[in-house]
Every structure is written in structure tokens, then in C-alpha cells.
Coordinates of C-alpha atoms in Angstrom, one line a residue:
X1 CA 29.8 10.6 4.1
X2 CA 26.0 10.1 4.4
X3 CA 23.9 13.3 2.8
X4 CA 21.4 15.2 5.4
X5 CA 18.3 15.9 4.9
X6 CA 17.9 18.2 7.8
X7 CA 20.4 20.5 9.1
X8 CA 19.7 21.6 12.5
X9 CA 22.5 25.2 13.5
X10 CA 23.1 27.4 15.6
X11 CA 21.9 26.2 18.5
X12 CA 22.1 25.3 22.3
X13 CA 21.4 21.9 22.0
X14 CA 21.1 19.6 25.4
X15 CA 21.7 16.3 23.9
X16 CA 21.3 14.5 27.4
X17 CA 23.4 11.9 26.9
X18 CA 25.5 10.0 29.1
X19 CA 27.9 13.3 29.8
X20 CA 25.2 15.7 29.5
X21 CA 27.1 17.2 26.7
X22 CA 26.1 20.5 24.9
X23 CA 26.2 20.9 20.6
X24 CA 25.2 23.3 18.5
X25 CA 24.6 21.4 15.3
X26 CA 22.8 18.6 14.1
X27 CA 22.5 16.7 11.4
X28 CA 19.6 14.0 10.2
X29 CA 19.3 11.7 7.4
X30 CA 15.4 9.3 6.5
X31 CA 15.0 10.2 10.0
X32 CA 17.5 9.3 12.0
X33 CA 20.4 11.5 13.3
X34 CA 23.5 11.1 11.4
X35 CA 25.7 13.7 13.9
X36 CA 26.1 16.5 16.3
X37 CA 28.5 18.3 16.7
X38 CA 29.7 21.4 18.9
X39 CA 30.5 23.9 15.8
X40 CA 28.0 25.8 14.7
X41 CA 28.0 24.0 11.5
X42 CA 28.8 20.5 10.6
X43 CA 32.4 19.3 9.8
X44 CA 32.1 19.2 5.7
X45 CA 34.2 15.7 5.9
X46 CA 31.6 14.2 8.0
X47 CA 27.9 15.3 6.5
X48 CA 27.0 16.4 2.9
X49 CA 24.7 19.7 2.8
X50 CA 23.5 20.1 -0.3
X51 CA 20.8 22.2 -1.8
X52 CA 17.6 19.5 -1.2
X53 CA 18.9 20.0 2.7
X54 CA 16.2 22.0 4.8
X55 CA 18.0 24.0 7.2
X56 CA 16.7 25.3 10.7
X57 CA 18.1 28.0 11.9
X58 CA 17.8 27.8 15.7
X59 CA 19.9 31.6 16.4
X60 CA 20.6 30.8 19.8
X61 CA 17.8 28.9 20.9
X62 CA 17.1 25.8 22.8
X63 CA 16.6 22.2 21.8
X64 CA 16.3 19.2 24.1
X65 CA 15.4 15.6 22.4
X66 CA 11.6 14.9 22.7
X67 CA 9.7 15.0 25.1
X68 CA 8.9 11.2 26.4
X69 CA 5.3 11.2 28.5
X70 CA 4.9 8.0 29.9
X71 CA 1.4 8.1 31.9
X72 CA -1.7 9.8 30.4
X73 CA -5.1 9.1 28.7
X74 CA -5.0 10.8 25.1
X75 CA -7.9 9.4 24.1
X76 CA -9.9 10.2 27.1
X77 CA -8.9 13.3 26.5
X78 CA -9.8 13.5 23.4
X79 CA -13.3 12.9 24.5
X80 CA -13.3 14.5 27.3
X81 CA -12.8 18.1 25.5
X82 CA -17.2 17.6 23.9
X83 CA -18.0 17.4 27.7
X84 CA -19.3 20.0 30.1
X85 CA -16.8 21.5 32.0
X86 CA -17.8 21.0 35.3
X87 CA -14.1 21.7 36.7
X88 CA -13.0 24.9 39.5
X89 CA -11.7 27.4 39.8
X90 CA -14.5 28.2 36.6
X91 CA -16.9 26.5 39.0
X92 CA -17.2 28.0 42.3
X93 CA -20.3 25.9 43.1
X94 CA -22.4 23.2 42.6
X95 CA -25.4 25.7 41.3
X96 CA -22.7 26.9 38.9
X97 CA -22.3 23.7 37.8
X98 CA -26.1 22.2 37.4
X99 CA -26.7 25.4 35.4
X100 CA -23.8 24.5 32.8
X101 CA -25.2 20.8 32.9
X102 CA -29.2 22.2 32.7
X103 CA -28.0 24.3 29.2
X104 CA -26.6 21.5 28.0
X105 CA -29.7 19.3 28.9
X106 CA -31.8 22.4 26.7
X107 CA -29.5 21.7 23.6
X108 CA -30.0 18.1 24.2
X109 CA -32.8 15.4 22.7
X110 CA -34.6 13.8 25.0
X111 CA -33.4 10.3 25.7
X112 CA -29.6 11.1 24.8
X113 CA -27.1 11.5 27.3
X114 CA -25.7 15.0 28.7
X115 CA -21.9 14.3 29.9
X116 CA -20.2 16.4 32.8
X117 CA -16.2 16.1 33.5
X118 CA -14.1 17.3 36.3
X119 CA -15.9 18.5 39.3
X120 CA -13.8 18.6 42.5
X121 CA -15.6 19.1 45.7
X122 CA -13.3 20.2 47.6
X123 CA -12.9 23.4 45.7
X124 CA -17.0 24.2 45.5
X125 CA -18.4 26.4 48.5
X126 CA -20.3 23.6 49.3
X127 CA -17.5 21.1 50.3
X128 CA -19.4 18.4 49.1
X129 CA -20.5 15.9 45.9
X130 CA -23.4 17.3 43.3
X131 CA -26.0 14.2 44.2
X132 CA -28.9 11.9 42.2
X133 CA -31.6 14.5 43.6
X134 CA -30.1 17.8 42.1
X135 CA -29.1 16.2 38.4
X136 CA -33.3 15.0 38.8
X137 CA -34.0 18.6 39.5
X138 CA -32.8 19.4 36.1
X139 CA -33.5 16.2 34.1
X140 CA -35.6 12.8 34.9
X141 CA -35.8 12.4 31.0
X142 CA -31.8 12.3 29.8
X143 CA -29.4 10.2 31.7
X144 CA -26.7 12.3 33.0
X145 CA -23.2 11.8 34.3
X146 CA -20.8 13.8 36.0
X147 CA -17.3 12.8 36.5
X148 CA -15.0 13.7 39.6
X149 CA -11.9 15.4 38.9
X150 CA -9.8 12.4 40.2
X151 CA -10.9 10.0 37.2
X152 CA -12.4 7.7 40.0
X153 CA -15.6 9.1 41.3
X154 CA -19.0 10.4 39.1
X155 CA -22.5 11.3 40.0
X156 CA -25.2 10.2 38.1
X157 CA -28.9 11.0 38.2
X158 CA -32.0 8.5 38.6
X159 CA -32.1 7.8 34.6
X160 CA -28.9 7.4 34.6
X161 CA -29.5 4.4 37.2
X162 CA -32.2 3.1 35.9
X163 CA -30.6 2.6 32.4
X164 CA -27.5 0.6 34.3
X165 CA -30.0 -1.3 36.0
X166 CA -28.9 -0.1 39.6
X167 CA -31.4 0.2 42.0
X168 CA -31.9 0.4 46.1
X169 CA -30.7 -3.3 46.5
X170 CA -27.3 -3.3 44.4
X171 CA -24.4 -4.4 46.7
X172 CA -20.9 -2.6 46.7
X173 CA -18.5 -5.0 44.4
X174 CA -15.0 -5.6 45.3
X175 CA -12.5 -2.2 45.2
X176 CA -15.5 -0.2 44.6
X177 CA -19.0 1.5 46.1
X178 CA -22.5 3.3 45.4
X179 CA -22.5 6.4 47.7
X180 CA -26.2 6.3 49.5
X181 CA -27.8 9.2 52.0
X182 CA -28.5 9.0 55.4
X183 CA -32.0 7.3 55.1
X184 CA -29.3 4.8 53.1
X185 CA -30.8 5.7 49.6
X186 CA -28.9 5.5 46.9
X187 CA -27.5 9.5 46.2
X188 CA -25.5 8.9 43.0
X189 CA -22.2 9.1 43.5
X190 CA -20.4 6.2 42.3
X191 CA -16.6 5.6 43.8
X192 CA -14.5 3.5 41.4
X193 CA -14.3 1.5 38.5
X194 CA -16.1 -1.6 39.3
X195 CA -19.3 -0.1 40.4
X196 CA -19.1 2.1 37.4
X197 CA -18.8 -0.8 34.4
X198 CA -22.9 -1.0 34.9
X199 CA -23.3 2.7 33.6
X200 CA -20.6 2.8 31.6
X201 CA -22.0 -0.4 29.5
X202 CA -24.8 1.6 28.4
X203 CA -23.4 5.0 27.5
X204 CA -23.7 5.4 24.4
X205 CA -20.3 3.8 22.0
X206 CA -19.0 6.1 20.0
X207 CA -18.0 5.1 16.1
X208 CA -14.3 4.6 15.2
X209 CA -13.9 7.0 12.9
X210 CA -15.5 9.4 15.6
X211 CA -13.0 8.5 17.8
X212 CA -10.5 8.8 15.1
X213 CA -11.3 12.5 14.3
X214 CA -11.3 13.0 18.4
X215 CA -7.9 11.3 18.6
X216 CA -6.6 13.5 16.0
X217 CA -7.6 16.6 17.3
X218 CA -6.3 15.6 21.0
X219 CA -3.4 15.1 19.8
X220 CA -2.3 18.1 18.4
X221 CA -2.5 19.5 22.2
X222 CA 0.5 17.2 23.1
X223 CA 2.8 18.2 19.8
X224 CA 2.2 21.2 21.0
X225 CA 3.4 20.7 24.2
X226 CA 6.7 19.2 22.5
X227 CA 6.0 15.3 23.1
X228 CA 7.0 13.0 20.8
X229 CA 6.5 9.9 22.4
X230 CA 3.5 9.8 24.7
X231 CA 1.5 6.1 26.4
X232 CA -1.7 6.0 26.8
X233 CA -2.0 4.1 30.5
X234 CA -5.1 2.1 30.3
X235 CA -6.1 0.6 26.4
X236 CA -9.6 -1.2 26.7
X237 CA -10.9 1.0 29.0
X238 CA -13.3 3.2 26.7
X239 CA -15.6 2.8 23.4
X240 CA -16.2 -0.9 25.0
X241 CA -13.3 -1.7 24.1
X242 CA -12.7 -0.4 20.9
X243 CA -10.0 2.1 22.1
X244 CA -7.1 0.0 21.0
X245 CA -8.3 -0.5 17.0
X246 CA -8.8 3.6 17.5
X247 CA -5.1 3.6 18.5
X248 CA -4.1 1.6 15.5
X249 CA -5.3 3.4 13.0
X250 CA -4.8 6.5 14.2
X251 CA -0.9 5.2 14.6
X252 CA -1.2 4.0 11.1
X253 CA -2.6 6.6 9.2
X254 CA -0.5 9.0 11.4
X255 CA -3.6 10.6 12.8
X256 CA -1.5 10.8 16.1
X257 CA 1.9 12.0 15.1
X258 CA 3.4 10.8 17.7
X259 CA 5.1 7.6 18.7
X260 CA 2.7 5.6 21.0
X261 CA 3.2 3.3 23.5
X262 CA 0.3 1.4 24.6
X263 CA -0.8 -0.3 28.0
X264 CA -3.3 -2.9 27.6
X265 CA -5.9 -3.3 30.6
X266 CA -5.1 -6.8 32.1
X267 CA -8.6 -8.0 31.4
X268 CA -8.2 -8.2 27.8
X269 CA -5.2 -10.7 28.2
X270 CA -7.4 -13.1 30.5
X271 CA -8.3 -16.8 28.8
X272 CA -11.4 -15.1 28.3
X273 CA -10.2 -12.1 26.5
X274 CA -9.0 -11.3 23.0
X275 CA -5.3 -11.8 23.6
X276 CA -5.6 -14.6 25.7
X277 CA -2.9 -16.9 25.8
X278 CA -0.8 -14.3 24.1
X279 CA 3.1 -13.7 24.8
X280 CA 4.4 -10.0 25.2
X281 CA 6.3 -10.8 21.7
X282 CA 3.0 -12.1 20.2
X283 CA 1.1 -9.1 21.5
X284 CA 3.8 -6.9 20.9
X285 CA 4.3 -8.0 17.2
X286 CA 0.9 -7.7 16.1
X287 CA 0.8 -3.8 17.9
X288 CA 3.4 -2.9 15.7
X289 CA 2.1 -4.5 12.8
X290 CA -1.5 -2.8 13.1
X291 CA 0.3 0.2 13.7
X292 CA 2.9 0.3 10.8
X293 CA 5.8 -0.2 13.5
X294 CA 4.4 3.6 15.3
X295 CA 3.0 2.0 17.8
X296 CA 4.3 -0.5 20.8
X297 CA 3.6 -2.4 23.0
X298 CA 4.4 -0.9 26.6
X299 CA 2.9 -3.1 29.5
X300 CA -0.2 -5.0 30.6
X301 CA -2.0 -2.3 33.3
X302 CA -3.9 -2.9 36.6
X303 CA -5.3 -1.0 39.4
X304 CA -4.5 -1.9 42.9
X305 CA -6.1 1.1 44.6
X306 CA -8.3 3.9 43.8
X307 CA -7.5 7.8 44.5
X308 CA -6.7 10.3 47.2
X309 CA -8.6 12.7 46.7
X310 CA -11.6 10.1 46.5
X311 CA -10.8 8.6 49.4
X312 CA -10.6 5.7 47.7
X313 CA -6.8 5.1 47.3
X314 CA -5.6 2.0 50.7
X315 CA -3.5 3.9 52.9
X316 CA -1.8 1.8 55.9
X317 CA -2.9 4.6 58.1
X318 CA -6.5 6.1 58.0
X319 CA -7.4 9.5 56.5
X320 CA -6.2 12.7 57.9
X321 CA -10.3 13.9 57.8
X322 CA -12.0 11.1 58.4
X323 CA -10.1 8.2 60.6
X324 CA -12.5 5.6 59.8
X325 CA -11.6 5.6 56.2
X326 CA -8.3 3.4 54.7
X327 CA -9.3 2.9 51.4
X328 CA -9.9 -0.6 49.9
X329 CA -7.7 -2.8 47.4
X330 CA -8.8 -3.3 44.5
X331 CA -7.4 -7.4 44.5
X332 CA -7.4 -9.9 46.7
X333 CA -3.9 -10.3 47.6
X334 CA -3.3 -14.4 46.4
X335 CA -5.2 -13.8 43.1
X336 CA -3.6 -10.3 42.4
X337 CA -0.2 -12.6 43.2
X338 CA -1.4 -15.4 40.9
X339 CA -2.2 -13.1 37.8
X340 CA 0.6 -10.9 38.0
X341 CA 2.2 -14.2 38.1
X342 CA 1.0 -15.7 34.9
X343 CA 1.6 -12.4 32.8
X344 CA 5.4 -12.1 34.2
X345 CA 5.8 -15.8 33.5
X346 CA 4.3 -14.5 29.9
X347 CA 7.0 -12.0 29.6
X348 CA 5.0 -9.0 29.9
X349 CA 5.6 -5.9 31.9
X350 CA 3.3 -5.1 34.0
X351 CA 2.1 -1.4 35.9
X352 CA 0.2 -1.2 38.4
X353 CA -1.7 1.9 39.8
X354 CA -0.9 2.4 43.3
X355 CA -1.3 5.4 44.8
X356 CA -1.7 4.9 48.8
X357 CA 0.8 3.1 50.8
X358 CA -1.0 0.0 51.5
X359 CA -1.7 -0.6 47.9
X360 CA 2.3 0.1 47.1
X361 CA 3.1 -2.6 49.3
X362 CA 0.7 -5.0 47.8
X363 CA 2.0 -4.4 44.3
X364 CA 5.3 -5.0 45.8
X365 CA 4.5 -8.0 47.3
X366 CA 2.5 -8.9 43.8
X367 CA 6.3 -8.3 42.1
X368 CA 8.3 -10.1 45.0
X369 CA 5.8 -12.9 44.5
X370 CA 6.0 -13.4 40.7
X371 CA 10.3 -12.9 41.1
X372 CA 10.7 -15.5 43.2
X373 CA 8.1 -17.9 41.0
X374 CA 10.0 -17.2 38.0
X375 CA 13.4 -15.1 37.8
X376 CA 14.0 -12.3 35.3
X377 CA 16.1 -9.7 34.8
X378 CA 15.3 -6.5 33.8
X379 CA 11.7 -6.3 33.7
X380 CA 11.4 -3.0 34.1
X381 CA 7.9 -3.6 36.3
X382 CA 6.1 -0.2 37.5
X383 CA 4.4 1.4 40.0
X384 CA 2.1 4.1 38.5
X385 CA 1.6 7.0 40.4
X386 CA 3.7 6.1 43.6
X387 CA 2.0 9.0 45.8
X388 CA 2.6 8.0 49.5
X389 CA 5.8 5.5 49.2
X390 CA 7.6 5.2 51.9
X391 CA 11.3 4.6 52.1
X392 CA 10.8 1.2 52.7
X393 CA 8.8 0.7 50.1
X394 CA 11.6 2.6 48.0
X395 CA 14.1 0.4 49.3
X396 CA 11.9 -3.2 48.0
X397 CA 11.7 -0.9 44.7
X398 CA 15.3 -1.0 44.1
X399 CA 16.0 -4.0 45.5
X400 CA 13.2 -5.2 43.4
X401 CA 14.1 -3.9 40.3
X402 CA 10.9 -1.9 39.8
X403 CA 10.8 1.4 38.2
X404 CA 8.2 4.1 39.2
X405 CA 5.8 6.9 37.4
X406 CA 5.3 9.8 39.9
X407 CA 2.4 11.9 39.1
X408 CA 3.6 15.3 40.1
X409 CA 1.4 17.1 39.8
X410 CA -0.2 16.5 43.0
X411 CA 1.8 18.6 44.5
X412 CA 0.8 21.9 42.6
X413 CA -3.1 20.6 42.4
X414 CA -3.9 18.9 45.3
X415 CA -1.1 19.6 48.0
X416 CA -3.0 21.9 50.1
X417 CA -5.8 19.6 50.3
X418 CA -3.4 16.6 50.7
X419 CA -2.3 18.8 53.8
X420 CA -5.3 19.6 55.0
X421 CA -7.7 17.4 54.8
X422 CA -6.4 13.8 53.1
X423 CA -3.4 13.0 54.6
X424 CA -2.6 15.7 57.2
X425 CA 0.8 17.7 57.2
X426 CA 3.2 14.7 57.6
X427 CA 2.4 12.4 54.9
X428 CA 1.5 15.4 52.7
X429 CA 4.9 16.5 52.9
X430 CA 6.0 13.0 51.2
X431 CA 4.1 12.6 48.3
X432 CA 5.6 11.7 45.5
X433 CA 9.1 11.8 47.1
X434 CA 11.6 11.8 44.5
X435 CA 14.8 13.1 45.9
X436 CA 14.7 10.1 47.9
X437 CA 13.8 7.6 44.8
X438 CA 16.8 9.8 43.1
X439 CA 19.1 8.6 46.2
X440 CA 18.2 5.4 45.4
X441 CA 19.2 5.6 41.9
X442 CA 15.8 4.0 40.7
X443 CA 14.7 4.7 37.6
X444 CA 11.8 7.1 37.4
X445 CA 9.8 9.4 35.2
X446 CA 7.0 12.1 35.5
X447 CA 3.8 12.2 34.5
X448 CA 0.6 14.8 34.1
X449 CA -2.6 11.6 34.1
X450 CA -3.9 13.7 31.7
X451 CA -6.8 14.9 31.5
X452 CA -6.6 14.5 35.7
X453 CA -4.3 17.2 35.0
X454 CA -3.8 19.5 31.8
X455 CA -0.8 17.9 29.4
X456 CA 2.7 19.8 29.7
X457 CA 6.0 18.3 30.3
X458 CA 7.1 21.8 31.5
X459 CA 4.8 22.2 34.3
X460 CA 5.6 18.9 35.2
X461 CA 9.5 19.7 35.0
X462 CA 8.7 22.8 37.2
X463 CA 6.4 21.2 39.7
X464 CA 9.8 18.6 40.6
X465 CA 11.9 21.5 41.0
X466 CA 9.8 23.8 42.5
X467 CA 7.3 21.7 44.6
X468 CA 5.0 24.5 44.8
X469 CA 1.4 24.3 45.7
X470 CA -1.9 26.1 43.8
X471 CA -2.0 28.1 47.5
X472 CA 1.8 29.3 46.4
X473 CA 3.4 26.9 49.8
X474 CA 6.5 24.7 48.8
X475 CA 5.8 21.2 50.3
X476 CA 8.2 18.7 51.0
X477 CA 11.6 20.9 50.0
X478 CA 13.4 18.3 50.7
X479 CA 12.0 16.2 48.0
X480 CA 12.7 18.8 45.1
X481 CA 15.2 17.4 42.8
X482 CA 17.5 19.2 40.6
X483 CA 16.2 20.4 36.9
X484 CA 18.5 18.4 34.8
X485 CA 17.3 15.6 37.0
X486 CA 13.5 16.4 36.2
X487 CA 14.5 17.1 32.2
X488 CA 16.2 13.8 32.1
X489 CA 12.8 12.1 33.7
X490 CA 10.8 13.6 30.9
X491 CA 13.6 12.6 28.0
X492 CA 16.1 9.6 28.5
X493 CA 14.8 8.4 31.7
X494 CA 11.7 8.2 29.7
X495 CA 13.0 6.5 26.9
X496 CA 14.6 3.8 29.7
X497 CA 10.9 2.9 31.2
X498 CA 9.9 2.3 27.5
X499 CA 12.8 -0.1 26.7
X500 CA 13.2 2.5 24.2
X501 CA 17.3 3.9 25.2
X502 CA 18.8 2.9 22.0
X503 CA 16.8 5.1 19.6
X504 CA 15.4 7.7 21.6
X505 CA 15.5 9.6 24.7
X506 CA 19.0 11.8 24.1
X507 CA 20.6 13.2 20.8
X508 CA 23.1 10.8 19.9
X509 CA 24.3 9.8 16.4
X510 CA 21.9 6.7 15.3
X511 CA 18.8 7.9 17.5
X512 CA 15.2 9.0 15.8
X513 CA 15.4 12.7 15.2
X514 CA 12.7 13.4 17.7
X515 CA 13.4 17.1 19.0
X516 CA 11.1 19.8 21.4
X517 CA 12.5 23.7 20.8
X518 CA 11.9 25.6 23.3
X519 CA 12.0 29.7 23.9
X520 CA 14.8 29.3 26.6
X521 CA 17.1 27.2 28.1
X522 CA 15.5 25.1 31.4
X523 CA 18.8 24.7 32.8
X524 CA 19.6 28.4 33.0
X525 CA 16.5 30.2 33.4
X526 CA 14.7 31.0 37.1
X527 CA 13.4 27.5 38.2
X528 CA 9.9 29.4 39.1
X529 CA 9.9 30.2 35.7
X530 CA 10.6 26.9 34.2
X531 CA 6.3 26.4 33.4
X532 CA 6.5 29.2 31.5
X533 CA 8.8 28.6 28.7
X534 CA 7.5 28.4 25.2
X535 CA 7.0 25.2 22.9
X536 CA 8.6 26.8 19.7
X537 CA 8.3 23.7 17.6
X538 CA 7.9 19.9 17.9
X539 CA 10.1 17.6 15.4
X540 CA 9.3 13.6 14.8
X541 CA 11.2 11.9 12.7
X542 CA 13.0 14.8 11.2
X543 CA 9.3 16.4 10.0
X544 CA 8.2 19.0 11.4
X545 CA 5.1 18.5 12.9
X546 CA 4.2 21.9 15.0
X547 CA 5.8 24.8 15.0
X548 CA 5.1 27.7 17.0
X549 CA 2.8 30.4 14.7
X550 CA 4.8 33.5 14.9
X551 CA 2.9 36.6 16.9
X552 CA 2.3 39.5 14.5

């Protein structure tokens, strides 16, 4: 009879196991559950309650095993929240905006940069990108940069240019562009990654310990929103690449509470980069071991396409507003084959952002490629995102083997515009279509891209179910699945993408005590009002590690 350390009672405890069974006790011992049971409290042969053991008291409420976010950006996040807030509906226009930027240039010295995040131009009144011209207007002294909304677009001024070394003659590289005006001079806005590395090189790097502090505050956001587990989708991406040492340390020192899962940008494990040459064990091994065993390895990331919203994601059929536009690849088909290849053969998992069709089926073919080169079982490979599969492409998914990330949120943030103006009323209906990955049994999970959207595994819950738009439309009804469904694709499911089933993900005797209370029972209440049950508290490990302040 083991003695508990925590005694969780009196409680309606979804334990999301295999039967979906119910308890109303739990029990946890150095972190770990020991028991649960459906009395209100535990049998007295099975678990020893003594007078060290800290009891919660849950009279009645509801708790679900942590919350498992498998696709966001803590740390650019984390940096993200010093930045102007350039984002609508608290920015009608673009004037609104350049006068948010121009105080910020005012409180600025000269010389430094002034940083702008989330603009959307297809909310502004002017329907159209902030350009190099207007950020002059305000500022031909401090570089400036604004950043799109989507993660994949920003507008810079002409310092901002000069200091990246871009001028009238740069050429467009490969899955990426410099947006110019009609007399074809450059206006500013830069689509993509790859014709951003110039001006990201010389932003200025931020210290560790900096980006420590950042990543600690960031991530008290996300315990409060009841995750326990959370991956960070694209490590060697920021600070030049110090984001993964950031990650470390902030594991180690348990800066971030939570239990991370890390995807390494694919770059980094080239012969020319640091982990060159490295297995996923090797890599894997020496996460964990930086990390004092909180942190893992999750996958090696790439990009195969850009965004919607942008334009820039490769649809097989042109855009809905402009029929001359179908996005561009980021990867030549027989090298994207060749390295995907060599990190499979590696043992790596590997995910891949895809968010138009075209570039879906060129991951797939990537996966189908590396398979047939070198057999394995279980690899778990993703698709991140998976906005505009269709049902073939579902179908090569299961037969496949590979497991998709459906960023959900779409629907609520962009499905009007998806309607509209991207994709038209067809296709819009479709995105994200998880009622037909659900028939396909494929495994799945959901995901908020944060800081592309805010960071709640409730909204992301209700957006599944609900499939309502910002305009208050339901699009694509037939793609709503069911909310144990959606709970499971935020807990176990979860815990399934990460390799992860066998300690976490459902509350089962043996698992980490990781545990999200909430005000209400997601299975019971309104589905509409799903979003707006409360985060009461957030348990890792059997600590506590937010709880809920109570209102006076």
C-alpha cells in the first residue's frame, strides 16, 4: 500500500481513458498517480492518507488530465507581448496603426529598432498592406518592422532595408518574395521566410537570460490556460539560433513549468549545422539531458508552403480573389524527397507545415518517398496545419501512416475571409476537415499557432464543435466533431502524437499527475458555451502550479 502525497476527492473526474470512464477520487504519490477510483474517497486497503497528505477538495467540480498543446510558438510569444500591437479589431486602420508605431518611435533612441506584431489587412478599412513609404513618413532614422498577422508576411521601412542590405536589385529567393509598387519599387512588404533571414540577421539578438525572463513570463499564460504539456513548433528559428539553449534552461531551472516538447528547424540538423550527423536518440538524449529529462525531443520541422491568408500557402487551384495566384513551394520536390529521406533514414520524425493542398500533396509525396526508401513502422510523421486537405489526401494519410495538427482556429478567425476572398465558399467550407480525418480514424490533434492566435485549449475545443466564424456563420457543419472527440485531441490524442501514451494523456494508475480543473464539465455544458469555461487550476507533477485567485 503505497502512501499519497496528494489526494484529489470529490470530484467529476474525466479520466479519458480507453472506456472514457468517470472517478471521483484520485490519488498521487512523487508524482505519479497511484489510483482512481469512483468513491468519493479512496478504498483505505489500497492508498495510505496520512496527515503529510494535501488534500483537494474538488466539491463537485471538473477535472480532465492536462491539457497536451502540440503546435505553438511560446517563445515567440514571449517576445511578441514588448511589441506594438498592431493587431484588429483594436486597429481599425492603417493611420491607427502608424500612430501606435510613431509613439513608440518617440520613446525610442535613435538607431534602435521599433517592432510592430499582428497587423491583418484584411480587417483595416483600407483593405490593404501598411508600405516602406508610410513607416518613412514616421521614421528614416530607426529601422522598423511590422509583422502580418499570419506569421509569414512584415513590412519594413527604408532603414530597415538598408540595414539588411536589400535594395532595388534583390531577386525573389526560392518559397519567398519582396513586395514592389507599380513603378516596380520595392514597397516593403516582405512575403515569407526566406526573403526575411536578411532583416532578421540584423535585428538586434536578444541576451539569454532576457529571453529567459520572457520565456518565464509567457509561460505562465499557458498554465493558466490548463496546459501541461505544450511544443514549441519551430526551435532555431529566433535569437539566431539561440532559442533552443533558452528552452534548456528555462526546462531545467523550471522557468517553464511545463513539460516541453521541442521541434528542431531542419537546418540545424544539416552536415553543416550543429547536430549534424546526429540520430533522433543522440539528439533526443542530449535534449533531455540539458533539460533535466523536462524536455524532449519531438520532431525535426520544415515548411513546405507559406499561408492563406498571405497568399502564400500552394493551392492546386488558384485563389478565390485573385486567379493568377497559387502559391509557391517552399522545396523543390527531389531535394525536399532527398532530405526528408536522410532524416527518416536517421530515425527522426519529421512535420512539415502544409497548409494548401498542393503543398499537402508534396509532403505526402516527401513521406511516400522516404517509406518506400526505407520502411518503418510507426513513425508517427505529421502534417502541421492541414487547412485545405482533401479526402484524397486523407486517404494517402492513413494509408500512409501520418498523423495531422489542424489549426482550428481558422475557422473562428479567418473563415469569413477564407469564404470570401481566399478560397471562395467551396473550399472554405473544408478547411480543416476533421469529421472526415475522424472517419478515417487518423490520429489528430488541435492546435492555436500561438501567438497567430491567442493560447486556449478551450476555444480551440469549442471552435471543433462549434465551427463558428468571428461573423457568428457555422462553416462546414458537416466537419464539426463531437466534444469528447475534440477533448480527447487536446488530452490523449495529444499525448499519442508526442509518443508520450504511456505516462500521460488520460488518468490512469502509473501516469504523471498532470491535471486542468475546470469550472464545468465540457461534456455536459451548451457546446456554444464550451470557450467560456473557467481554468480553476493547473497541476504538473502533483504541484500545483496555478490556481485560479478567488474573486472577492
Amino acid at each position: 500500500m503505497k502512501k499519497a502525497d496528494l489526494l484529489i476527492k470529490n470530484g467529476n473526474i474525466l479520466t479519458l481513458n480507453h472506456e472514457n470512464s468517470e472517478a471521483k477520487t484520485v490519488a498521487v504519490a512523487k508524482g505519479k498517480i497511484i489510483g482512481a477510483w469512483e468513491q468519493n474517497e479512496p478504498p483505505q486497503t489500497e492508498v495510505d492518507i496520512t496527515p503529510e497528505t494535501k488534500v483537494i477538495d474538488l466539491k463537485g467540480r471538473t477535472m480532465i488530465p492536462g491539457f497536451i498543446e502540440t503546435h505553438n510558438h511560446i517563445l515567440g510569444y514571449s517576445i511578441s507581448r514588448k511589441s506594438v500591437d498592431c493587431s484588429s479589431p483594436l486597429n481599425q486602420s492603417i493611420s491607427e496603426i502608424l500612430e501606435r508605431i510613431e509613439k513608440q518611435v518617440h520613446n525610442t533612441p535613435e538607431g534602435e529598432w521599433v517592432m510592430g506584431q499582428g497587423y491583418d489587412d484584411t480587417l483595416l478599412i483600407d483593405n490593404r498592406h501598411p508600405n516602406r513609404d508610410e513607416l518613412d513618413q514616421i521614421s528614416t532614422k530607426h529601422p522598423i518592422i511590422i509583422r502580418h498577422t499570419s506569421g509569414h508576411l512584415a513590412v519594413v521601412n527604408s532603414a530597415a532595408l538598408s540595414l539588411a542590405g536589400i535594395d532595388e536589385n534583390v531577386k525573389n529567393p526560392q518559397g519567398g518574395s519582396y513586395g514592389r509598387y507599380d513603378n516596380n519599387r520595392l514597397n516593403g512588404v516582405i512575403y515569407e521566410m526566406a526573403a526575411m533571414e536578411p532583416v532578421q540577421a540584423v535585428q538586434p539578438n536578444p541576451t539569454e537570460q532576457d529571453l529567459l525572463c520572457d520565456l518565464e513570463e509567457g509561460s505562465q499564460e499557458y498554465i493558466r490556460q490548463g496546459i501541461t504539456t505544450n511544443t514549441d513548433a519551430a526551435v532555431g528559428m529566433m535569437a539566431q539560433g539561440n532559442d533552443l539553449n533558452v528552452h534548456l534552461r528555462a526546462a531545467a531551472e523550471k522557468k517553464n513549468p511545463m513539460k516541453s516538447q521541442l521541434m528542431i528547424m531542419h537546418h540545424l540538423l544539416r552536415n553543416d549545422g550543429p547536430f549534424g550527423g546526429y540520430t533522433a536518440e543522440q539528439l533526443d538524449q542530449e535534449i533531455q539531458q540539458r533539460s533535466n529529462g523536462r524536455a524532449r525531443l519531438d520532431s525535426v520541422k520544415m515548411f513546405q508552403d507559406g499561408s492563406i491568408q498571405g497568399l502564400t500557402a500552394a493551392l492546386r487551384e488558384p485563389y478565390y480573389n485573385n486567379h493568377n495566384i497559387y502559391g509557391e513551394l517552399y522545396h523543390n520536390q527531389e531535394e525536399f524527397n532527398q532530405e526528408i529521406a536522410d532524416l527518416h533514414k536517421r530515425g527522426f520524425r519529421i512535420a512539415i507545415h502544409g497548409n494548401g493542398d498542393s503543398a499537402i500533396g508534396s509532403i505526402l509525396d516527401g513521406f511516400e518517398y522516404a517509406l518506400k526508401q526505407y520502411p518503418r513502422s510507426d513513425h508517427r510523421h505529421r502534417i502541421e496545419h492541414v487547412q485545405t486537405a482533401t479526402k484524397e489526401d486523407l486517404d494517402r494519410m492513413d494509408k500512409l501512416g501520418v498523423a495531422g495538427s489542424f489549426f482550428i482556429n481558422h475557422v473562428y478567425y479567418w473563415g469569413d475571409r477564407h469564404e470570401k476572398i481566399f478560397l471562395g465558399p467551396d473550399r472554405a467550407q473544408r478547411i480543416n476537415p476533421l469529421k472526415d480525418a475522424f472517419n478515417r480514424s487518423l490520429l489528430f490533434t488541435l492546435h492555436s499557432d500561438c501567438p497567430i492566435t491567442p493560447i486556449s485549449p478551450l476555444f480551440l475545443i469549442w471552435s471543433a464543435v462549434n465551427r463558428i466564424t468571428r461573423e457568428g456563420n457555422v462553416l462546414g457543419s458537416d466537419q464539426c466533431i463531437d466534444v469528447l472527440t475534440a477533448l480527447r485531441a487536446m488530452t490523449i490524442d495529444g499525448a499519442k502524437i508526442n509518443f508520450d501514451e504511456k505516462n500521460s494523456g488520460s488518468i490512469e494508475k502509473g501516469k504523471n499527475a498532470d491535471f486542468t480543473i475546470l469550472s464545468a464539465n465540457p461534456l455536459t455544458v451548451n457546446a456554444e458555451e464550451i470557450k467560456n469555461i473557467e481554468i480553476l487550476g493547473t497541476i504538473i507533477d502533483g504541484e500545483t502550479v496555478y490556481k485560479k485567485p478567488q474573486s472577492s
